[in-house]
Coordinates of C-alpha atoms and ligand atoms in Angstrom, one line a residue:
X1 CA 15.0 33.1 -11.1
X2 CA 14.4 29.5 -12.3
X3 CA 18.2 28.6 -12.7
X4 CA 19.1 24.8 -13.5
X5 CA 15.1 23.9 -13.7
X6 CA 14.9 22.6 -17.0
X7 CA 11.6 24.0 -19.0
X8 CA 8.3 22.3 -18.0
X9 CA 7.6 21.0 -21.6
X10 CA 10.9 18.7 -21.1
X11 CA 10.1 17.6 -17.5
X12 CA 8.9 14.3 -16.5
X13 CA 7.3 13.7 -13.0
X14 CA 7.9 10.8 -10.8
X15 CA 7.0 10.3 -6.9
X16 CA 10.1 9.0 -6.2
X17 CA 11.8 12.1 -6.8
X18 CA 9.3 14.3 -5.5
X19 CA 9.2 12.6 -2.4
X20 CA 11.8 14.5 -0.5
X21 CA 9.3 17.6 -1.1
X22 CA 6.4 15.9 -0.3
X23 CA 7.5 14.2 3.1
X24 CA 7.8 17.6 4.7
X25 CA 4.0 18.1 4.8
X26 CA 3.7 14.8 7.2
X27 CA 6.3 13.2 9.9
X28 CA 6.3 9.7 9.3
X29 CA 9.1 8.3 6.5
X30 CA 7.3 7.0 3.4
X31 CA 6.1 3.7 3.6
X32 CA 6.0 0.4 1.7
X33 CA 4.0 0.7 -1.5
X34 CA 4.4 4.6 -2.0
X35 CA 7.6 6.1 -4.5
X36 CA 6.7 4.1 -7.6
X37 CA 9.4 5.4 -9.7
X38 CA 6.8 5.1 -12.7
X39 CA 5.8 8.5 -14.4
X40 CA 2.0 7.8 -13.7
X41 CA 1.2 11.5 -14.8
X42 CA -2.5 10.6 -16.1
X43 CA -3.1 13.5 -18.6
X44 CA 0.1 11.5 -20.7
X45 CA -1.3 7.8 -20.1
X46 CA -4.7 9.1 -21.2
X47 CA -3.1 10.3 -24.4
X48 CA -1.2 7.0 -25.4
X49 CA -1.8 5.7 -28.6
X50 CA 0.1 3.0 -29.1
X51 CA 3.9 4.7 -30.0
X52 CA 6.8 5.1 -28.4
X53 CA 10.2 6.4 -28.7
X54 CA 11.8 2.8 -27.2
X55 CA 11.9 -0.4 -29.0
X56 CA 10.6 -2.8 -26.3
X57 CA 7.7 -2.3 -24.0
X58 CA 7.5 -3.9 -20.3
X59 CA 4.6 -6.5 -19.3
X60 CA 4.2 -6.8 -15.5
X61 CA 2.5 -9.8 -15.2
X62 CA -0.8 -10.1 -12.6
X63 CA -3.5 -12.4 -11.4
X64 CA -6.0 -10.4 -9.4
X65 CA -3.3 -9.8 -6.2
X66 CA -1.0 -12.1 -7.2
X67 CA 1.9 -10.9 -9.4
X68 CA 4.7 -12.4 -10.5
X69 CA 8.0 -12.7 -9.4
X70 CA 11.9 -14.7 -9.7
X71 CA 13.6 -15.4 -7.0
X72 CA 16.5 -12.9 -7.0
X73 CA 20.0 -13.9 -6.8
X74 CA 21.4 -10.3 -6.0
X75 CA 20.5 -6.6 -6.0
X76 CA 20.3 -5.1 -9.5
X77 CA 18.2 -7.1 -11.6
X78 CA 19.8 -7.6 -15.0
X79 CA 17.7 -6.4 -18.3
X80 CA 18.0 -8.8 -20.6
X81 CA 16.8 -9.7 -23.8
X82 CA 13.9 -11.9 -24.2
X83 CA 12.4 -11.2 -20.5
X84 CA 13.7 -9.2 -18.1
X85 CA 13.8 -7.8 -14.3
X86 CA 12.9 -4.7 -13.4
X87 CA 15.8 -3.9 -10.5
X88 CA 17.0 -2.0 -13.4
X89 CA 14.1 0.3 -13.1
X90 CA 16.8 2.1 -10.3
X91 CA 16.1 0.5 -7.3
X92 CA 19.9 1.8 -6.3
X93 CA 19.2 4.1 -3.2
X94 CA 15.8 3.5 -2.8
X95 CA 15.9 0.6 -0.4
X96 CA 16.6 2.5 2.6
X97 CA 14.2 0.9 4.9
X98 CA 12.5 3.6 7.5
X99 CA 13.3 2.5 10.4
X100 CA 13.2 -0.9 11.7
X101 CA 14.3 -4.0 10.1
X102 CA 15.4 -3.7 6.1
X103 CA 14.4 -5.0 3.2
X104 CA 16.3 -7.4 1.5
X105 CA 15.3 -8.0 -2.0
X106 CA 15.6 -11.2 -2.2
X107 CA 12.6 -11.2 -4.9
X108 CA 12.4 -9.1 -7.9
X109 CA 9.4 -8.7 -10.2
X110 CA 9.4 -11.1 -13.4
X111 CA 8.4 -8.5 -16.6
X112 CA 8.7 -9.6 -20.0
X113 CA 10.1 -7.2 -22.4
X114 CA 8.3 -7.3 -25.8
X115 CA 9.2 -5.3 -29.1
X116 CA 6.4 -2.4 -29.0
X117 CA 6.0 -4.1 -32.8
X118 CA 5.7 -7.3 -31.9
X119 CA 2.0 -8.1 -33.7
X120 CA 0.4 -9.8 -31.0
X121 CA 0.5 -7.0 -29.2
X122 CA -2.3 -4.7 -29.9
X123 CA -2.0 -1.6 -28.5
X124 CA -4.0 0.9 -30.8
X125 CA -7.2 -0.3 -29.8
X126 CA -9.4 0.6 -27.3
X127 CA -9.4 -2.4 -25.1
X128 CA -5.1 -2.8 -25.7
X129 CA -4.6 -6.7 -25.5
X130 CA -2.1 -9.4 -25.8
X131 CA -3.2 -12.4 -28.0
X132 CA -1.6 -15.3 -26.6
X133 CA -2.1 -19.1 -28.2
X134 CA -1.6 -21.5 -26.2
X135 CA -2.8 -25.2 -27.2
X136 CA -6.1 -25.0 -29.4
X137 CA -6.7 -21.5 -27.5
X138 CA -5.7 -17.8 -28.4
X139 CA -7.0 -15.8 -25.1
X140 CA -6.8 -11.5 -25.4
X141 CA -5.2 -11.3 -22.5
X142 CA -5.9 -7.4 -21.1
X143 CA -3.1 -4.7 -20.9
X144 CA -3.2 -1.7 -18.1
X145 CA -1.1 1.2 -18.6
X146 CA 0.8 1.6 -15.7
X147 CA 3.1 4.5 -16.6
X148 CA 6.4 5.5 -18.2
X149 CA 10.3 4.0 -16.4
X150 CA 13.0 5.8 -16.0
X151 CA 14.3 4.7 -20.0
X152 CA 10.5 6.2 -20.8
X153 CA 9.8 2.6 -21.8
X154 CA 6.0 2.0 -21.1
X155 CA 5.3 -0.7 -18.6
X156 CA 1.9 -2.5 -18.9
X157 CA 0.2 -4.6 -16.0
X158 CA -0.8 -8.5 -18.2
X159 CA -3.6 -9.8 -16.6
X160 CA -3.6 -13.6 -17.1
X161 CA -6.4 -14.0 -14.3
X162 CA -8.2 -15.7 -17.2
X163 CA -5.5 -18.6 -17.5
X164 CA -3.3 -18.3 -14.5
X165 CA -2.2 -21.8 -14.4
X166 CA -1.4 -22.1 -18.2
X167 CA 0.7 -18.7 -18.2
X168 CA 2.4 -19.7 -15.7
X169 CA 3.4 -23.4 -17.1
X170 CA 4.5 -21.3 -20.3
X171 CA 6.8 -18.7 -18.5
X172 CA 8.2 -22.0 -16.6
X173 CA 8.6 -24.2 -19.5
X174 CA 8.1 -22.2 -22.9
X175 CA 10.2 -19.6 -21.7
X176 CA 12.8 -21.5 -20.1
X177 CA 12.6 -19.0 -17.1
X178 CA 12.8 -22.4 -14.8
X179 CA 10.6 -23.0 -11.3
X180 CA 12.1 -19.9 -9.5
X181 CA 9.6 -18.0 -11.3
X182 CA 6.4 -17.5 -9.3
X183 CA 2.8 -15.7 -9.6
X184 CA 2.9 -15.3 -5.8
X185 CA 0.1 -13.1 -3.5
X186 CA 1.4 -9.8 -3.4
X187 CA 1.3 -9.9 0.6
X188 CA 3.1 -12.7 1.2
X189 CA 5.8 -11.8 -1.0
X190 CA 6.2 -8.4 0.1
X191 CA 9.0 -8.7 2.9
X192 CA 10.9 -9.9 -0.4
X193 CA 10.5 -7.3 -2.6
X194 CA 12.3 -4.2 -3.2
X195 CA 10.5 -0.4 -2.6
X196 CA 10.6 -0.2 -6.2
X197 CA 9.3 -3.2 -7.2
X198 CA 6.4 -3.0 -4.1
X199 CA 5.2 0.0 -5.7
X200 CA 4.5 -1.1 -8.7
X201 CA 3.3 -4.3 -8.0
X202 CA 1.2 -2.8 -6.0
X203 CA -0.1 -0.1 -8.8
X204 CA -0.4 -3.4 -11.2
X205 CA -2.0 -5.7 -9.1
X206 CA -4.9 -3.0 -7.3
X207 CA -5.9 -2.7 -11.1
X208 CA -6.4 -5.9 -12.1
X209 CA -8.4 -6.8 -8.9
X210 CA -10.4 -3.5 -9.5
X211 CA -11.1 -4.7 -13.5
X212 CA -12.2 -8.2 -12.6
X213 CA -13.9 -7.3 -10.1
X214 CA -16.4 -4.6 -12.2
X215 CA -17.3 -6.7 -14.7
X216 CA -20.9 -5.3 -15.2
X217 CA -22.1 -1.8 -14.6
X218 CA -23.5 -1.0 -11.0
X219 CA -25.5 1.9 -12.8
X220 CA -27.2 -0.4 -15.9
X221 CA -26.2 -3.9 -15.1
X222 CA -24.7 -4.3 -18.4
X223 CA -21.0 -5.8 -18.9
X224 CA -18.4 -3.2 -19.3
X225 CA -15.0 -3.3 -20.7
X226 CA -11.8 -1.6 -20.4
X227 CA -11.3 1.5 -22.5
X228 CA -8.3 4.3 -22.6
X229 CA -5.2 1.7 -21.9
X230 CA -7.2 -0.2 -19.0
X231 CA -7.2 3.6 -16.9
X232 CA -10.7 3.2 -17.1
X233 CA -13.8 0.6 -17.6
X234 CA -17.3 2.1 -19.4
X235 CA -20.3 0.2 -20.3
X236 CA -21.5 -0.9 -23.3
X237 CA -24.9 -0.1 -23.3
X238 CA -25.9 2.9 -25.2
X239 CA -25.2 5.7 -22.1
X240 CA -21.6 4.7 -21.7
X241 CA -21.7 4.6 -18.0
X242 CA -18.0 5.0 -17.0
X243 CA -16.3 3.4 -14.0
X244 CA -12.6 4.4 -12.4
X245 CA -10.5 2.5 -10.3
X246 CA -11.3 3.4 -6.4
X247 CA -9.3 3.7 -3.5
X248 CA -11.1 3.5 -0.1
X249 CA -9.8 5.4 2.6
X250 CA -9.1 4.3 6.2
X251 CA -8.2 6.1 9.1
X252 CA -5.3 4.7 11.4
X253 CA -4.4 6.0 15.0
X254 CA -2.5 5.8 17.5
X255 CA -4.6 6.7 20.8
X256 CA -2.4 8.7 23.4
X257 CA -3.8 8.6 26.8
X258 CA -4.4 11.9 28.5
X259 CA -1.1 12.1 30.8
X260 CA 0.7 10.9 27.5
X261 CA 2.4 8.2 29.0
X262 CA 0.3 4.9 27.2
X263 CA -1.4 4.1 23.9
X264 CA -3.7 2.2 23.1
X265 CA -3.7 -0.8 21.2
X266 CA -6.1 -3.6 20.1
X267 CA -6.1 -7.1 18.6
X268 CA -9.1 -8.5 16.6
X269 CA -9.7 -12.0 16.5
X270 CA -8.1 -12.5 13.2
X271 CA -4.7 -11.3 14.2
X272 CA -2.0 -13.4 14.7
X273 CA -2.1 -14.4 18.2
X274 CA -0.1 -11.9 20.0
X275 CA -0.4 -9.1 17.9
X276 CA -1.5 -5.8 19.1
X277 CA -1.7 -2.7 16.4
X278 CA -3.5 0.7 16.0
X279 CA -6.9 0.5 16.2
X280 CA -8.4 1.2 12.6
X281 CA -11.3 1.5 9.9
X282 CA -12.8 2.5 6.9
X283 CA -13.9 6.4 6.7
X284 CA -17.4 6.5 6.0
X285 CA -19.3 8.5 3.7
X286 CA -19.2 12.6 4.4
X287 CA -17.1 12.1 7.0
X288 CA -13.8 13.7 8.0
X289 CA -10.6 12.0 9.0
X290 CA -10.9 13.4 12.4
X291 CA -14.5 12.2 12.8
X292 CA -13.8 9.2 11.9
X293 CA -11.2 8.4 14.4
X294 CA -13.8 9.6 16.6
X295 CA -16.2 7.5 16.1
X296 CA -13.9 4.3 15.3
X297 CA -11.9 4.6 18.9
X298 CA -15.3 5.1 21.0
X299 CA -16.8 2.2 18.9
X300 CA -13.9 -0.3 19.3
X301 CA -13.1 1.1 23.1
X302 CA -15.3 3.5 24.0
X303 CA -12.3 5.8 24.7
X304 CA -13.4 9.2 23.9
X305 CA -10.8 10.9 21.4
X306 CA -10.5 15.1 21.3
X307 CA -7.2 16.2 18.9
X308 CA -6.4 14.5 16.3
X309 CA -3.1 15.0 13.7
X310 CA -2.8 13.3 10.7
X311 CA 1.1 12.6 10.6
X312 CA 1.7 10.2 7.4
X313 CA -0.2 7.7 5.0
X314 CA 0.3 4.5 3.1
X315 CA -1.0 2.8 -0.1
X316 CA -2.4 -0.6 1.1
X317 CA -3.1 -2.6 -2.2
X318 CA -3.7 -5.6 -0.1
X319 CA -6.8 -4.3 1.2
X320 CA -9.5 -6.6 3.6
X321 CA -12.1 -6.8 0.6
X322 CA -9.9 -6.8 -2.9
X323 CA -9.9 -3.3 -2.6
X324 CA -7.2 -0.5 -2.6
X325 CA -7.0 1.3 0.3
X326 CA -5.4 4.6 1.7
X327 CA -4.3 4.0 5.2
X328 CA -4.7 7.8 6.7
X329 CA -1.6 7.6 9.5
X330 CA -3.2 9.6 12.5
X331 CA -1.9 10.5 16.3
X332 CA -5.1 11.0 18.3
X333 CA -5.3 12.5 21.9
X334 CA -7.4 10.4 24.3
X335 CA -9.7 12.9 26.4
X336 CA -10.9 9.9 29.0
X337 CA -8.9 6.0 30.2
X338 CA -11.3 4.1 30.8
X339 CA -11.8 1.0 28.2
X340 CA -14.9 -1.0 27.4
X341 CA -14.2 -3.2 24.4
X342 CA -16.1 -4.0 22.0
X343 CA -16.2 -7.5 21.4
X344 CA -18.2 -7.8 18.0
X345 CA -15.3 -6.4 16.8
X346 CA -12.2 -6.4 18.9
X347 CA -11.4 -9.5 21.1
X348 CA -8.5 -6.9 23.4
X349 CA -7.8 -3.5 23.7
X350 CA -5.7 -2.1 26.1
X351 CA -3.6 0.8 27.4
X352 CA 0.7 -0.1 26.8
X353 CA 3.6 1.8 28.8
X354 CA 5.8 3.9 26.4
X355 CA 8.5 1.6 27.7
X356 CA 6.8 -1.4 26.8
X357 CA 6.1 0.3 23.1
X358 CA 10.2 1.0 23.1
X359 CA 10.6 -2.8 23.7
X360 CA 8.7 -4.1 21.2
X361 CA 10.1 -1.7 18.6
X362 CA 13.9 -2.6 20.1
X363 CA 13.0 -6.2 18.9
X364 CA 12.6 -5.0 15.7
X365 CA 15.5 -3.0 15.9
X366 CA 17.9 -5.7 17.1
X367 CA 16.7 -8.2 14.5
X368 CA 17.6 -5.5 11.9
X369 CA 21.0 -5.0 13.4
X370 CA 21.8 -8.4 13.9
X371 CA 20.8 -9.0 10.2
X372 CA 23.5 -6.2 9.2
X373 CA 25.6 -7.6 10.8
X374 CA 24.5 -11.5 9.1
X375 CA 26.1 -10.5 5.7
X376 CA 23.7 -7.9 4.7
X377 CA 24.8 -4.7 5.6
X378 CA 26.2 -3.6 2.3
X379 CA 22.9 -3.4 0.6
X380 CA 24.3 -4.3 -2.8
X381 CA 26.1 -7.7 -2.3
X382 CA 24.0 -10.0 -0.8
X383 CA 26.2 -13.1 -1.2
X384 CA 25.4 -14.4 1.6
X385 CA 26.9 -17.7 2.0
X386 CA 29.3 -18.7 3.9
X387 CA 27.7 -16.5 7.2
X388 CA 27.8 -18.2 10.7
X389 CA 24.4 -17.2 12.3
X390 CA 21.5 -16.7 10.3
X391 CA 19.8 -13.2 10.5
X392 CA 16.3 -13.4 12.8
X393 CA 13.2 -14.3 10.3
X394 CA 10.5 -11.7 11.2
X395 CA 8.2 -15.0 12.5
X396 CA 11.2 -15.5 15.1
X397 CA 11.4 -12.2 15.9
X398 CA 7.4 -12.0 17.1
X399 CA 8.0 -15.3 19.0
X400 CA 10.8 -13.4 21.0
X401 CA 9.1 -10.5 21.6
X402 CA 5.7 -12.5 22.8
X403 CA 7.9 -14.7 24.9
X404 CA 9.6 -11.8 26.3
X405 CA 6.9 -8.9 26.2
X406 CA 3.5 -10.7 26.2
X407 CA 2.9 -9.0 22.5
X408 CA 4.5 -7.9 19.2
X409 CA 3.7 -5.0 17.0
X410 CA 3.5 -5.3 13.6
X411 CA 6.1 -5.0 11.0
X412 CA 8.0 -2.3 9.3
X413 CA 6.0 -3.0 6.2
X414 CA 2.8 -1.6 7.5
X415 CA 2.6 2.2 8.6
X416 CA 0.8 0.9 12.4
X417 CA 4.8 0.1 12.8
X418 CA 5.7 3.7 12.3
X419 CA 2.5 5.2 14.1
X420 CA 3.9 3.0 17.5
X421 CA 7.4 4.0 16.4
X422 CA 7.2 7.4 16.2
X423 CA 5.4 7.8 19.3
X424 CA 7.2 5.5 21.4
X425 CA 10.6 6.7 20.9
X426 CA 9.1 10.5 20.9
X427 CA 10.3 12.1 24.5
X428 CA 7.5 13.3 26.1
X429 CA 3.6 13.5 25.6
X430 CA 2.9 13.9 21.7
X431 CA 0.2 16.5 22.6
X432 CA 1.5 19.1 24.6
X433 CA -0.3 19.7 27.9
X434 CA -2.3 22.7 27.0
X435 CA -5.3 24.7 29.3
X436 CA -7.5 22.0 29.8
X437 CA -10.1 21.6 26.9
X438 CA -13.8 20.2 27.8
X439 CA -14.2 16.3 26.9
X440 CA -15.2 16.0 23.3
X441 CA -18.4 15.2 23.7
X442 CA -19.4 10.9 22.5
X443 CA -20.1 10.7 18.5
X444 CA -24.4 10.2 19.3
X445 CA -24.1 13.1 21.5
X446 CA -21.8 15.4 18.8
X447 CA -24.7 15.5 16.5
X448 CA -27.1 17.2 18.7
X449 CA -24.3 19.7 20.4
X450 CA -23.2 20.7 16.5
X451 CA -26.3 22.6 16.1
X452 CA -25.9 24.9 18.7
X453 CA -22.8 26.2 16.8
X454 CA -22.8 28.4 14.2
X455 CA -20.4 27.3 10.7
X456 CA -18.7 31.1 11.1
X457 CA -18.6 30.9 14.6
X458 CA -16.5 28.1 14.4
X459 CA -14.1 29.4 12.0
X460 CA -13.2 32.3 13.5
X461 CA -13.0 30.8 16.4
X462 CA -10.2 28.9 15.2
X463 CA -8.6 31.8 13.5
Ligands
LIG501 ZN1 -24.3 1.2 -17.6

């Protein structure tokens, strides 16, 4: 009954496989930072003591969120000896963009490929390092397991957040890899980098902010330091306190109106001007995604929110406070029109047209085409000179649209894109018009109403 399914002890798991069995729980494509083509199973990192069945071991180097990258002059990424790129890690058929404009790697991580022998390496100990001298200094510069390639070569995350600037001089200069080699913020290099390489980047650079940032125990107030390959942090006091990375999740919607013909968008005053995007924020504590929408729409618009469908969701590694976060992709069905913003936090938010929606994602759409069409439709060649017109940067392409719209949305990269994508080119409300359900009551006024409802009640209600 299990033909062709190799036996379990022999298997080796990896998102980027899975993927096409895991998209059909949720409607939007996956997104930029999700498919990390790493075997990340934890039960296997936990267990790693220092061997391994290849030669060389891979070193992704990271500052807090910056990581480091080479300017790329092709797809592919070559593997070479001394340090290498990690295209090889199989970014073939991986870089189908979802949707909108693509990605061209024009960036590719810069790893360094060390013999797993190499004896500045330590990687028995409990706090696995990387002595490095440079001048009259030898810093232990800290190693995170990251997780397994395709080769099953172990990839590390180096944190040089200690001695950025030096490290960097010595890749340049000591390791002749020149000045197209970079430690760039990970979110400005993004809309160079391929899915692959996002992914992992984005795994290696969320845990070196998280380890620099929880230095000393919130529990004891004593230092802590890194223990089991980096997966962890525990303090050294006698109690052993233990930390683990976090991820803090945030709920994302898009607001239909109640006739289904507008969403609702909203600008803070950070945005670039002309931006309007989902309206947004953080979950808070014993709360459910669909509360929180809730009470984040009423408190940004006072728009009153009943049904709610969570339809995709995103890694954001770039997250507002040095955090990780888990953008929750939701569709939300707006139960009254009228909009009162909130100006401590919003500076607009307003109801759009499903045509104007279709507009702004045309622009998007046209710049991708025209781009194509530029030289880079192939996906593999990328030898790009000798091309007339010069595809549409995405900064020209939000000029357009604000010149020709009044607004732009944001880009592919972020999952808002595919939230006003989705709905805007879907025919039709995205609730269906069903016997018409009683307002959901505002958040303050929820608490008092839930009492009068008994837990069972509820549930078979819904059964
Ligand atoms: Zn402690």
């Amino acid at each position: 009954m299990d033909a062709g399914l190799p036996p379990a002890s022999s298997m080796r798991f990896s998102l980027a496989e899975a993927q096409p069995l895991l998209q059909s729980s949720t409607l939007l494509p996956p997104q930029h930072f999700s498919g990390n083509p790493l075997d990340r199973t934890y039960d296997k990192r936990r267990k790693f003591d220092g061997t391994s069945k290849q030669e060389e071991v891979s070193l992704v180097v990271v500052a807090a969120r910056e990581v480091c990258i080479r300017e790329s002059p092709g797809a592919g990424g070559s593997a070479s000896s001394q340090s290498g790129a990690f295209g090889g890690a199989g970014a073939g058929g991986q870089n189908t963009s979802a949707g909108g404009a693509s990605v061209t790697a024009a960036a590719d991580l810069q790893a360094l490929l060390l013999s797993a022998t190499d004896p500045e390496l330590d990687l028995n100990s409990e706090s696995i390092c990387l002595t490095w001298v440079y001048g009259d200094v030898a810093y232990q510069l800290p190693l995170y397991l990251l997780g397994q390639d395709r080769t099953e070569r172990w990839t590390f995350a180096l944190d040089v957040s200690d001695c950025r600037s030096a490290f960097l001089d010595f890749l340049r200069e000591g390791c002749g890899l020149g000045s197209g080699v970079a430690l760039s913020d990970l979110r400005a290099a993004l809309p160079q980098l391929s899915r692959d390489a996002a992914a992992i980047a984005g795994q290696a650079t969320s845990l070196s902010q998280w380890h620099q940032s929880h230095k000393f125990c919130p529990r004891c107030g004593s230092p802590t330091a890194p223990v089991e390959s980096g997966l962890r942090r525990q303090c050294v006091s006698e109690a052993g306190h233990k930390q683990y990375p976090r991820t803090d999740p945030v709920v994302i919607m898009l607001v239909e109106s109640p006739d289904g013909r507008r969403a609702l968008l909203g600008r803070n005053r950070k945005f670039t001007p002309g931006m309007y995007t989902c309206l947004s924020g953080f979950v808070d504590q014993c709360e459910s995604v669909e509360e929180a929408v809730r009470r984040e729409v009423f408190e940004e618009s006072r728009v009153l929110v009943a049904g709610v469908a969570v339809v995709g969701s995103q890694p954001w590694p770039v997250g507002r406070y040095g955090g990780c976060e888990l953008m929750l992709g939701c569709m939300a069905q707006a139960r009254s029109y009228e909009v009162l913003v909130n100006t401590d936090e919003m500076e607009d938010v307003q109801w759009y047209d499903k045509d104007e929606l279709r507009a702004a994602v045309q622009m998007y759409d046209n710049a991708a085409a025209q781009s194509a069409s530029a030289g880079g439709a192939g996906g593999g060649g990328g030898e790009g000179e000798g091309v007339a017109e010069a595809p549409m940067s995405v900064a020209q392409l939000q000029e357009a649209s604000l010149e020709q719209l009044g607004f732009f949305i944001p880009p592919p990269l972020a999952i808002a894109h595919h939230l006003i994508r989705a709905w805007a080119l879907h025919e039709g409300p995205w609730f269906p018009p069903g016997p018409p359900t009683p307002p959901a009551p505002a958040p303050a006024l929820a608490a008092a109403a839930a009492g009068s409802v008994a837990p069972e009640d509820g549930a078979a209600a819904k059964l």
